[in-house]
C-alpha cells in the first residue's frame, strides 16, 4: 500500500543536493526547519508571513480550513474554496505530479528531537509522518526524572509537546514501525515501513486500564528499564501518545496458547483485535529526518573515560 500526503505541490523541482536525510541536532531545530523547506524546493511563501498560500504543501488538507496557526506563529495554509482551482483540485486527490516534490516529511524517531522537528514542520505547513518503533512517542526523555544540567522536571518539558503532537492534525503518529528502506531523492522519496501489530484498536481504546487489571501475565516494564513489572497488556505510561493499550504478543496467553482472553471480556470499548497482523506500507514524502536518539551501552568499552 502506498501512502501519499494530500497537498498540491506547485514549486519547481528541488535543486539542492545531498541524500535527503537530515539529522536533528537535539530538541531545538528552529534553525533546521527552514532548511528542510528550502531543500524541498518550497521557498517561504505568504503563509510564512501569516497569510494564506495555497501552493504550500499541506494546503489541500481539509483541516487547514480551520485557519489554525502554527505554534511558531507562522500561519497555517488555507484551503481554497470548493471549485476553485488550487488546493482542492483533482490533482490533490491524485497527489504528486511528475517531477514535483512531495509536500510531506517523514520524521523517524519519536523522541524529543523528532517531536520538536515535527511540530516545527507542521508549523511551516508540512504534512508530517512521525515514525516511532515503540508503542508511544516520547523516547528516553519520558523515562527520566530530571534533565541535565538544569535539573528541570523532564516530563514537564516533554508532556506538553506530546499533547501538542497528538492534537496537531498535520502530524500523523505511526508507532510500532520500523523503516525497511528509503529510496528516491530529495523532493520525491519512498519509505517502506514495517508496521508491527498492537492488537488494540487505537481508535477505540480509551486507555482506561481495565484490561491490565485482569491480565494474569507479568512482563518486565520497558518504561521502567525492566526494573519493575507490568502486564502483558498495558498503556505504556500515563502520558503515552497514543494513549492506547498495547499487547506484548510473544507473552500473551491467547496469542501463544489460545487461552485466557480476560482483556476481551472486560474491554467495554471492544478495542482488542487479535486479528492484527504485521504489514508493510510505503509512504511518499519529500524528505526524511532521522532523529534516532540513543540507547545506553556498556561503558566499559570506553576505557579512555576511566570505565572498565
Ligand atoms: S483495551 Fe479496552 S480495557 Fe484496555 S485500556 Fe483500552 S479501552 Fe480500556
Ligand atoms: S489474552 Fe493476553 S493480553 Fe489479554 S489478559 Fe490474557 S494474557 Fe493478557
mmCIF file of C-alpha atoms and ligand atoms in Angstrom:
data_model
loop_
_atom_site.group_PDB
_atom_site.id
_atom_site.type_symbol
_atom_site.label_atom_id
_atom_site.label_comp_id
_atom_site.label_asym_id
_atom_site.label_seq_id
_atom_site.Cartn_x
_atom_site.Cartn_y
_atom_site.Cartn_z
ATOM 1 C CA UNK A 1 0.000 0.000 0.000
ATOM 2 C CA UNK A 2 1.392 3.377 -0.975
ATOM 3 C CA UNK A 3 0.502 6.296 1.286
ATOM 4 C CA UNK A 4 0.823 9.796 -0.084
ATOM 5 C CA UNK A 5 0.188 13.098 1.555
ATOM 6 C CA UNK A 6 -2.601 15.300 0.319
ATOM 7 C CA UNK A 7 -1.489 18.623 -0.973
ATOM 8 C CA UNK A 8 -0.718 20.268 -4.247
ATOM 9 C CA UNK A 9 2.984 20.594 -4.837
ATOM 10 C CA UNK A 10 3.429 23.563 -7.099
ATOM 11 C CA UNK A 11 7.044 24.568 -6.676
ATOM 12 C CA UNK A 12 9.754 23.643 -9.162
ATOM 13 C CA UNK A 13 11.838 20.513 -8.590
ATOM 14 C CA UNK A 14 14.393 20.853 -5.791
ATOM 15 C CA UNK A 15 17.873 21.953 -6.723
ATOM 16 C CA UNK A 16 19.590 21.014 -3.503
ATOM 17 C CA UNK A 17 21.904 18.043 -3.473
ATOM 18 C CA UNK A 18 22.546 15.532 -0.704
ATOM 19 C CA UNK A 19 20.866 12.284 0.101
ATOM 20 C CA UNK A 20 17.748 13.853 1.531
ATOM 21 C CA UNK A 21 18.458 12.560 5.010
ATOM 22 C CA UNK A 22 18.836 15.089 7.807
ATOM 23 C CA UNK A 23 19.884 14.551 11.388
ATOM 24 C CA UNK A 24 18.281 16.548 14.143
ATOM 25 C CA UNK A 25 20.725 18.123 16.482
ATOM 26 C CA UNK A 26 18.811 17.976 19.734
ATOM 27 C CA UNK A 27 15.480 19.258 20.914
ATOM 28 C CA UNK A 28 15.696 22.637 19.241
ATOM 29 C CA UNK A 29 15.574 22.548 15.482
ATOM 30 C CA UNK A 30 14.328 26.036 14.879
ATOM 31 C CA UNK A 31 17.242 26.602 12.552
ATOM 32 C CA UNK A 32 16.666 23.306 10.802
ATOM 33 C CA UNK A 33 13.094 23.591 9.675
ATOM 34 C CA UNK A 34 13.626 26.388 7.138
ATOM 35 C CA UNK A 35 16.497 24.367 5.745
ATOM 36 C CA UNK A 36 14.108 21.491 5.160
ATOM 37 C CA UNK A 37 11.710 23.806 3.383
ATOM 38 C CA UNK A 38 14.483 25.078 1.173
ATOM 39 C CA UNK A 39 15.722 21.610 0.339
ATOM 40 C CA UNK A 40 12.224 20.535 -0.550
ATOM 41 C CA UNK A 41 12.027 23.269 -3.115
ATOM 42 C CA UNK A 42 9.329 25.254 -1.325
ATOM 43 C CA UNK A 43 10.649 28.751 -0.718
ATOM 44 C CA UNK A 44 8.951 30.614 2.138
ATOM 45 C CA UNK A 45 5.669 31.923 0.792
ATOM 46 C CA UNK A 46 2.989 34.278 2.074
ATOM 47 C CA UNK A 47 1.939 31.654 4.622
ATOM 48 C CA UNK A 48 5.260 32.040 6.375
ATOM 49 C CA UNK A 49 4.402 35.685 6.899
ATOM 50 C CA UNK A 50 0.956 34.887 8.247
ATOM 51 C CA UNK A 51 -1.101 34.996 5.060
ATOM 52 C CA UNK A 52 -2.676 32.203 3.022
ATOM 53 C CA UNK A 53 -0.608 30.374 0.444
ATOM 54 C CA UNK A 54 -2.456 27.512 -1.125
ATOM 55 C CA UNK A 55 0.542 26.436 -3.094
ATOM 56 C CA UNK A 56 2.371 25.361 0.024
ATOM 57 C CA UNK A 57 2.388 21.698 0.950
ATOM 58 C CA UNK A 58 -0.436 20.640 3.200
ATOM 59 C CA UNK A 59 -2.693 23.351 1.881
ATOM 60 C CA UNK A 60 -5.024 20.790 0.424
ATOM 61 C CA UNK A 61 -5.627 19.139 3.781
ATOM 62 C CA UNK A 62 -9.196 19.668 4.873
ATOM 63 C CA UNK A 63 -8.333 20.712 8.405
ATOM 64 C CA UNK A 64 -6.263 23.575 7.048
ATOM 65 C CA UNK A 65 -9.582 25.330 6.500
ATOM 66 C CA UNK A 66 -9.694 25.923 10.219
ATOM 67 C CA UNK A 67 -7.089 28.597 9.683
ATOM 68 C CA UNK A 68 -5.139 27.194 12.620
ATOM 69 C CA UNK A 69 -1.873 28.957 13.228
ATOM 70 C CA UNK A 70 1.274 27.017 13.776
ATOM 71 C CA UNK A 71 2.880 27.031 17.189
ATOM 72 C CA UNK A 72 5.757 29.019 15.770
ATOM 73 C CA UNK A 73 3.377 31.830 14.910
ATOM 74 C CA UNK A 74 3.634 31.211 11.191
ATOM 75 C CA UNK A 75 0.260 30.964 9.506
ATOM 76 C CA UNK A 76 -1.134 27.606 8.501
ATOM 77 C CA UNK A 77 -2.104 27.437 4.839
ATOM 78 C CA UNK A 78 -5.747 27.945 3.981
ATOM 79 C CA UNK A 79 -7.593 25.727 1.536
ATOM 80 C CA UNK A 80 -9.200 27.288 -1.493
ATOM 81 C CA UNK A 81 -12.987 27.422 -1.836
ATOM 82 C CA UNK A 82 -14.598 24.400 -3.409
ATOM 83 C CA UNK A 83 -14.457 24.512 -7.161
ATOM 84 C CA UNK A 84 -11.618 26.994 -7.331
ATOM 85 C CA UNK A 85 -8.506 25.664 -8.992
ATOM 86 C CA UNK A 86 -5.970 25.178 -6.272
ATOM 87 C CA UNK A 87 -5.808 23.205 -3.090
ATOM 88 C CA UNK A 88 -8.924 21.133 -3.638
ATOM 89 C CA UNK A 89 -8.375 20.388 -7.297
ATOM 90 C CA UNK A 90 -8.354 16.788 -8.578
ATOM 91 C CA UNK A 91 -4.570 16.993 -8.535
ATOM 92 C CA UNK A 92 -4.714 16.928 -4.772
ATOM 93 C CA UNK A 93 -6.599 13.683 -4.603
ATOM 94 C CA UNK A 94 -4.208 12.165 -7.077
ATOM 95 C CA UNK A 95 -1.216 13.564 -5.288
ATOM 96 C CA UNK A 96 2.142 14.272 -6.841
ATOM 97 C CA UNK A 97 2.748 15.354 -10.400
ATOM 98 C CA UNK A 98 5.744 14.025 -12.215
ATOM 99 C CA UNK A 99 8.916 15.917 -11.361
ATOM 100 C CA UNK A 100 7.422 17.913 -8.489
ATOM 101 C CA UNK A 101 8.358 17.481 -4.832
ATOM 102 C CA UNK A 102 6.011 15.852 -2.344
ATOM 103 C CA UNK A 103 4.629 18.138 0.349
ATOM 104 C CA UNK A 104 5.262 15.810 3.254
ATOM 105 C CA UNK A 105 8.138 14.955 5.553
ATOM 106 C CA UNK A 106 8.790 11.750 7.465
ATOM 107 C CA UNK A 107 10.448 12.150 10.846
ATOM 108 C CA UNK A 108 11.995 8.878 12.022
ATOM 109 C CA UNK A 109 12.257 8.752 15.792
ATOM 110 C CA UNK A 110 9.612 9.887 18.255
ATOM 111 C CA UNK A 111 11.888 11.209 20.990
ATOM 112 C CA UNK A 112 12.089 14.846 21.939
ATOM 113 C CA UNK A 113 14.173 15.669 18.839
ATOM 114 C CA UNK A 114 11.673 14.078 16.461
ATOM 115 C CA UNK A 115 8.744 15.593 18.330
ATOM 116 C CA UNK A 116 10.195 19.102 18.126
ATOM 117 C CA UNK A 117 11.084 18.662 14.455
ATOM 118 C CA UNK A 118 7.525 17.513 13.709
ATOM 119 C CA UNK A 119 5.987 20.493 15.480
ATOM 120 C CA UNK A 120 8.259 22.912 13.644
ATOM 121 C CA UNK A 121 7.491 21.324 10.275
ATOM 122 C CA UNK A 122 3.778 21.328 10.973
ATOM 123 C CA UNK A 123 4.031 24.993 11.879
ATOM 124 C CA UNK A 124 5.529 25.577 8.447
ATOM 125 C CA UNK A 125 2.546 23.855 6.861
ATOM 126 C CA UNK A 126 4.028 20.472 6.024
ATOM 127 C CA UNK A 127 2.268 17.175 6.410
ATOM 128 C CA UNK A 128 4.365 15.141 8.874
ATOM 129 C CA UNK A 129 4.611 11.399 9.434
ATOM 130 C CA UNK A 130 6.224 10.857 12.831
ATOM 131 C CA UNK A 131 7.530 7.293 12.952
ATOM 132 C CA UNK A 132 8.362 5.576 16.237
ATOM 133 C CA UNK A 133 9.443 1.988 16.861
ATOM 134 C CA UNK A 134 7.910 1.682 20.342
ATOM 135 C CA UNK A 135 4.183 1.854 21.235
ATOM 136 C CA UNK A 136 4.377 5.555 22.192
ATOM 137 C CA UNK A 137 6.321 8.630 21.266
ATOM 138 C CA UNK A 138 8.442 10.192 23.994
ATOM 139 C CA UNK A 139 11.729 8.337 23.586
ATOM 140 C CA UNK A 140 14.126 8.192 26.508
ATOM 141 C CA UNK A 141 13.265 11.601 27.911
ATOM 142 C CA UNK A 142 9.883 10.413 29.141
ATOM 143 C CA UNK A 143 11.703 7.857 31.313
ATOM 144 C CA UNK A 144 13.881 10.441 33.007
ATOM 145 C CA UNK A 145 13.100 12.227 36.237
ATOM 146 C CA UNK A 146 15.250 15.325 35.726
ATOM 147 C CA UNK A 147 17.167 16.833 32.840
ATOM 148 C CA UNK A 148 20.831 17.778 32.961
ATOM 149 C CA UNK A 149 22.198 20.369 33.678
ATOM 150 C CA UNK A 150 19.198 22.466 34.711
ATOM 151 C CA UNK A 151 17.612 19.760 36.887
ATOM 152 C CA UNK A 152 14.190 20.511 35.441
ATOM 153 C CA UNK A 153 11.309 18.064 35.508
ATOM 154 C CA UNK A 154 11.712 16.028 32.357
ATOM 155 C CA UNK A 155 8.068 15.184 31.780
ATOM 156 C CA UNK A 156 7.023 18.774 32.499
ATOM 157 C CA UNK A 157 9.004 19.777 29.407
ATOM 158 C CA UNK A 158 8.093 16.834 27.216
ATOM 159 C CA UNK A 159 4.453 16.138 28.008
ATOM 160 C CA UNK A 160 3.045 19.418 26.600
ATOM 161 C CA UNK A 161 4.916 18.774 23.360
ATOM 162 C CA UNK A 162 3.471 15.256 23.165
ATOM 163 C CA UNK A 163 -0.032 16.588 23.725
ATOM 164 C CA UNK A 164 0.562 19.169 21.020
ATOM 165 C CA UNK A 165 1.624 16.446 18.589
ATOM 166 C CA UNK A 166 -1.440 14.379 19.447
ATOM 167 C CA UNK A 167 -3.777 17.284 18.714
ATOM 168 C CA UNK A 168 -1.985 18.510 15.583
ATOM 169 C CA UNK A 169 -3.944 17.365 12.554
ATOM 170 C CA UNK A 170 -0.918 17.933 10.313
ATOM 171 C CA UNK A 171 1.029 15.237 12.175
ATOM 172 C CA UNK A 172 0.291 11.538 11.838
ATOM 173 C CA UNK A 173 1.925 9.455 14.559
ATOM 174 C CA UNK A 174 2.927 5.982 13.397
ATOM 175 C CA UNK A 175 4.040 3.731 16.248
ATOM 176 C CA UNK A 176 5.426 0.184 16.336
ATOM 177 C CA UNK A 177 7.048 0.902 12.979
ATOM 178 C CA UNK A 178 10.465 0.104 11.526
ATOM 179 C CA UNK A 179 11.994 1.703 8.453
ATOM 180 C CA UNK A 180 12.872 -1.019 5.954
ATOM 181 C CA UNK A 181 14.101 1.100 3.067
ATOM 182 C CA UNK A 182 14.364 4.656 1.776
ATOM 183 C CA UNK A 183 14.502 5.261 -1.964
ATOM 184 C CA UNK A 184 14.400 8.271 -4.238
ATOM 185 C CA UNK A 185 15.879 11.721 -3.983
ATOM 186 C CA UNK A 186 15.072 14.942 -2.122
ATOM 187 C CA UNK A 187 11.607 16.011 -3.143
ATOM 188 C CA UNK A 188 10.398 12.538 -4.044
ATOM 189 C CA UNK A 189 11.238 9.705 -1.681
ATOM 190 C CA UNK A 190 9.587 6.371 -0.949
ATOM 191 C CA UNK A 191 9.887 4.996 2.565
ATOM 192 C CA UNK A 192 8.858 1.414 3.226
ATOM 193 C CA UNK A 193 7.703 0.782 6.794
ATOM 194 C CA UNK A 194 7.086 -2.449 8.645
ATOM 195 C CA UNK A 195 4.134 -1.949 10.988
ATOM 196 C CA UNK A 196 4.071 -4.384 13.897
ATOM 197 C CA UNK A 197 0.742 -5.381 15.455
ATOM 198 C CA UNK A 198 -0.530 -3.616 18.583
ATOM 199 C CA UNK A 199 -3.532 -5.960 18.924
ATOM 200 C CA UNK A 200 -5.516 -2.993 20.243
ATOM 201 C CA UNK A 201 -7.527 -0.610 18.087
ATOM 202 C CA UNK A 202 -6.117 2.847 18.811
ATOM 203 C CA UNK A 203 -9.301 4.441 17.529
ATOM 204 C CA UNK A 204 -11.436 2.573 20.074
ATOM 205 C CA UNK A 205 -9.205 2.223 23.138
ATOM 206 C CA UNK A 206 -9.895 4.778 25.859
ATOM 207 C CA UNK A 207 -6.813 3.926 27.901
ATOM 208 C CA UNK A 208 -8.986 3.003 30.889
ATOM 209 C CA UNK A 209 -6.611 0.267 32.060
ATOM 210 C CA UNK A 210 -9.318 -2.257 32.961
ATOM 211 C CA UNK A 211 -7.639 -4.894 30.796
ATOM 212 C CA UNK A 212 -4.334 -4.569 32.651
ATOM 213 C CA UNK A 213 -6.020 -5.237 35.984
ATOM 214 C CA UNK A 214 -7.326 -8.583 34.706
ATOM 215 C CA UNK A 215 -4.271 -9.667 32.718
ATOM 216 C CA UNK A 216 -2.519 -12.564 34.503
ATOM 217 C CA UNK A 217 0.802 -12.235 32.636
ATOM 218 C CA UNK A 218 3.566 -10.062 34.018
ATOM 219 C CA UNK A 219 6.479 -8.858 31.908
ATOM 220 C CA UNK A 220 9.450 -6.563 32.623
ATOM 221 C CA UNK A 221 8.291 -2.968 32.227
ATOM 222 C CA UNK A 222 10.202 -1.286 29.361
ATOM 223 C CA UNK A 223 9.137 2.130 30.656
ATOM 224 C CA UNK A 224 10.998 1.427 33.891
ATOM 225 C CA UNK A 225 14.027 -0.098 32.117
ATOM 226 C CA UNK A 226 12.925 -3.564 33.235
ATOM 227 C CA UNK A 227 13.410 -2.722 36.909
ATOM 228 C CA UNK A 228 9.754 -3.429 37.673
ATOM 229 C CA UNK A 229 6.945 -5.490 36.175
ATOM 230 C CA UNK A 230 3.949 -4.533 34.112
ATOM 231 C CA UNK A 231 1.169 -6.536 32.481
ATOM 232 C CA UNK A 232 1.220 -8.123 29.066
ATOM 233 C CA UNK A 233 -1.495 -5.648 28.030
ATOM 234 C CA UNK A 234 -0.946 -2.143 29.301
ATOM 235 C CA UNK A 235 -0.919 1.529 28.418
ATOM 236 C CA UNK A 236 2.847 2.175 28.170
ATOM 237 C CA UNK A 237 2.753 5.103 30.628
ATOM 238 C CA UNK A 238 0.148 7.635 31.746
ATOM 239 C CA UNK A 239 1.174 10.371 29.278
ATOM 240 C CA UNK A 240 1.645 7.990 26.317
ATOM 241 C CA UNK A 241 0.773 9.175 22.803
ATOM 242 C CA UNK A 242 -1.221 7.455 21.522
ATOM 243 C CA UNK A 243 -2.801 6.796 24.897
ATOM 244 C CA UNK A 244 -3.893 3.320 23.938
ATOM 245 C CA UNK A 245 -3.045 -0.089 25.329
ATOM 246 C CA UNK A 246 -0.650 -2.484 23.626
ATOM 247 C CA UNK A 247 -0.283 -6.260 23.929
ATOM 248 C CA UNK A 248 3.108 -7.960 24.081
ATOM 249 C CA UNK A 249 2.288 -10.644 21.554
ATOM 250 C CA UNK A 250 5.066 -13.062 22.500
ATOM 251 C CA UNK A 251 3.837 -13.181 26.111
ATOM 252 C CA UNK A 252 0.070 -13.134 25.628
ATOM 253 C CA UNK A 253 -1.609 -16.424 26.584
ATOM 254 C CA UNK A 254 -4.280 -16.030 23.945
ATOM 255 C CA UNK A 255 -1.824 -15.402 21.142
ATOM 256 C CA UNK A 256 0.576 -18.162 22.191
ATOM 257 C CA UNK A 257 -1.744 -20.829 23.651
ATOM 258 C CA UNK A 258 -5.279 -19.831 22.716
ATOM 259 C CA UNK A 259 -6.197 -19.404 26.398
ATOM 260 C CA UNK A 260 -7.234 -16.537 28.685
ATOM 261 C CA UNK A 261 -8.982 -13.717 26.813
ATOM 262 C CA UNK A 262 -9.595 -11.775 30.037
ATOM 263 C CA UNK A 263 -8.890 -8.472 28.324
ATOM 264 C CA UNK A 264 -11.549 -9.136 25.703
ATOM 265 C CA UNK A 265 -14.108 -9.840 28.410
ATOM 266 C CA UNK A 266 -13.513 -6.628 30.353
ATOM 267 C CA UNK A 267 -12.914 -4.197 27.496
ATOM 268 C CA UNK A 268 -16.050 -2.086 27.211
ATOM 269 C CA UNK A 269 -14.739 -0.400 24.074
ATOM 270 C CA UNK A 270 -14.349 -3.640 22.100
ATOM 271 C CA UNK A 271 -10.817 -2.490 21.307
ATOM 272 C CA UNK A 272 -8.926 -5.794 21.454
ATOM 273 C CA UNK A 273 -8.048 -7.065 17.993
ATOM 274 C CA UNK A 274 -6.224 -10.393 17.932
ATOM 275 C CA UNK A 275 -6.516 -10.402 14.136
ATOM 276 C CA UNK A 276 -3.982 -7.567 13.911
ATOM 277 C CA UNK A 277 -1.025 -8.622 11.773
ATOM 278 C CA UNK A 278 2.351 -7.289 10.767
ATOM 279 C CA UNK A 279 2.224 -5.470 7.438
ATOM 280 C CA UNK A 280 4.239 -3.166 5.232
ATOM 281 C CA UNK A 281 3.306 0.231 3.837
ATOM 282 C CA UNK A 282 5.105 2.637 1.521
ATOM 283 C CA UNK A 283 4.930 6.378 2.165
ATOM 284 C CA UNK A 284 5.729 9.032 -0.438
ATOM 285 C CA UNK A 285 7.463 12.011 1.125
ATOM 286 C CA UNK A 286 9.711 14.846 0.050
ATOM 287 C CA UNK A 287 12.242 14.480 2.844
ATOM 288 C CA UNK A 288 13.247 12.207 5.706
ATOM 289 C CA UNK A 289 14.608 13.468 9.007
ATOM 290 C CA UNK A 290 16.440 10.905 11.136
ATOM 291 C CA UNK A 291 16.074 11.508 14.866
ATOM 292 C CA UNK A 292 17.073 8.077 16.177
ATOM 293 C CA UNK A 293 18.033 9.142 19.694
ATOM 294 C CA UNK A 294 20.302 6.840 21.669
ATOM 295 C CA UNK A 295 20.465 3.659 23.694
ATOM 296 C CA UNK A 296 22.508 3.024 26.848
ATOM 297 C CA UNK A 297 25.633 1.000 26.107
ATOM 298 C CA UNK A 298 28.312 -0.865 28.044
ATOM 299 C CA UNK A 299 30.538 1.959 29.249
ATOM 300 C CA UNK A 300 33.386 -0.472 29.999
ATOM 301 C CA UNK A 301 34.178 -0.304 26.271
ATOM 302 C CA UNK A 302 35.282 3.292 26.783
ATOM 303 C CA UNK A 303 38.388 2.813 28.884
ATOM 304 C CA UNK A 304 39.648 6.249 27.840
ATOM 305 C CA UNK A 305 36.935 7.725 30.037
ATOM 306 C CA UNK A 306 38.019 5.657 33.035
ATOM 307 C CA UNK A 307 35.386 2.909 32.757
ATOM 308 C CA UNK A 308 36.077 -0.807 32.758
HETATM 309 S S1 LIG B 1 -8.044 -2.083 25.553
HETATM 310 FE FE1 LIG B 1 -10.109 -1.730 26.407
HETATM 311 S S2 LIG B 1 -9.910 -2.180 28.612
HETATM 312 FE FE2 LIG B 1 -7.821 -1.914 27.789
HETATM 313 S S3 LIG B 1 -7.317 0.251 28.134
HETATM 314 FE FE3 LIG B 1 -8.195 0.096 26.055
HETATM 315 S S4 LIG B 1 -10.380 0.510 26.330
HETATM 316 FE FE4 LIG B 1 -9.569 0.038 28.379
HETATM 317 S S1 LIG B 2 -5.473 -12.529 26.466
HETATM 318 FE FE1 LIG B 2 -3.305 -11.955 26.643
HETATM 319 S S2 LIG B 2 -3.271 -9.733 26.939
HETATM 320 FE FE2 LIG B 2 -5.383 -10.434 27.304
HETATM 321 S S3 LIG B 2 -5.489 -10.708 29.525
HETATM 322 FE FE3 LIG B 2 -4.918 -12.700 28.640
HETATM 323 S S4 LIG B 2 -2.663 -12.774 28.623
HETATM 324 FE FE4 LIG B 2 -3.300 -10.631 28.993
#
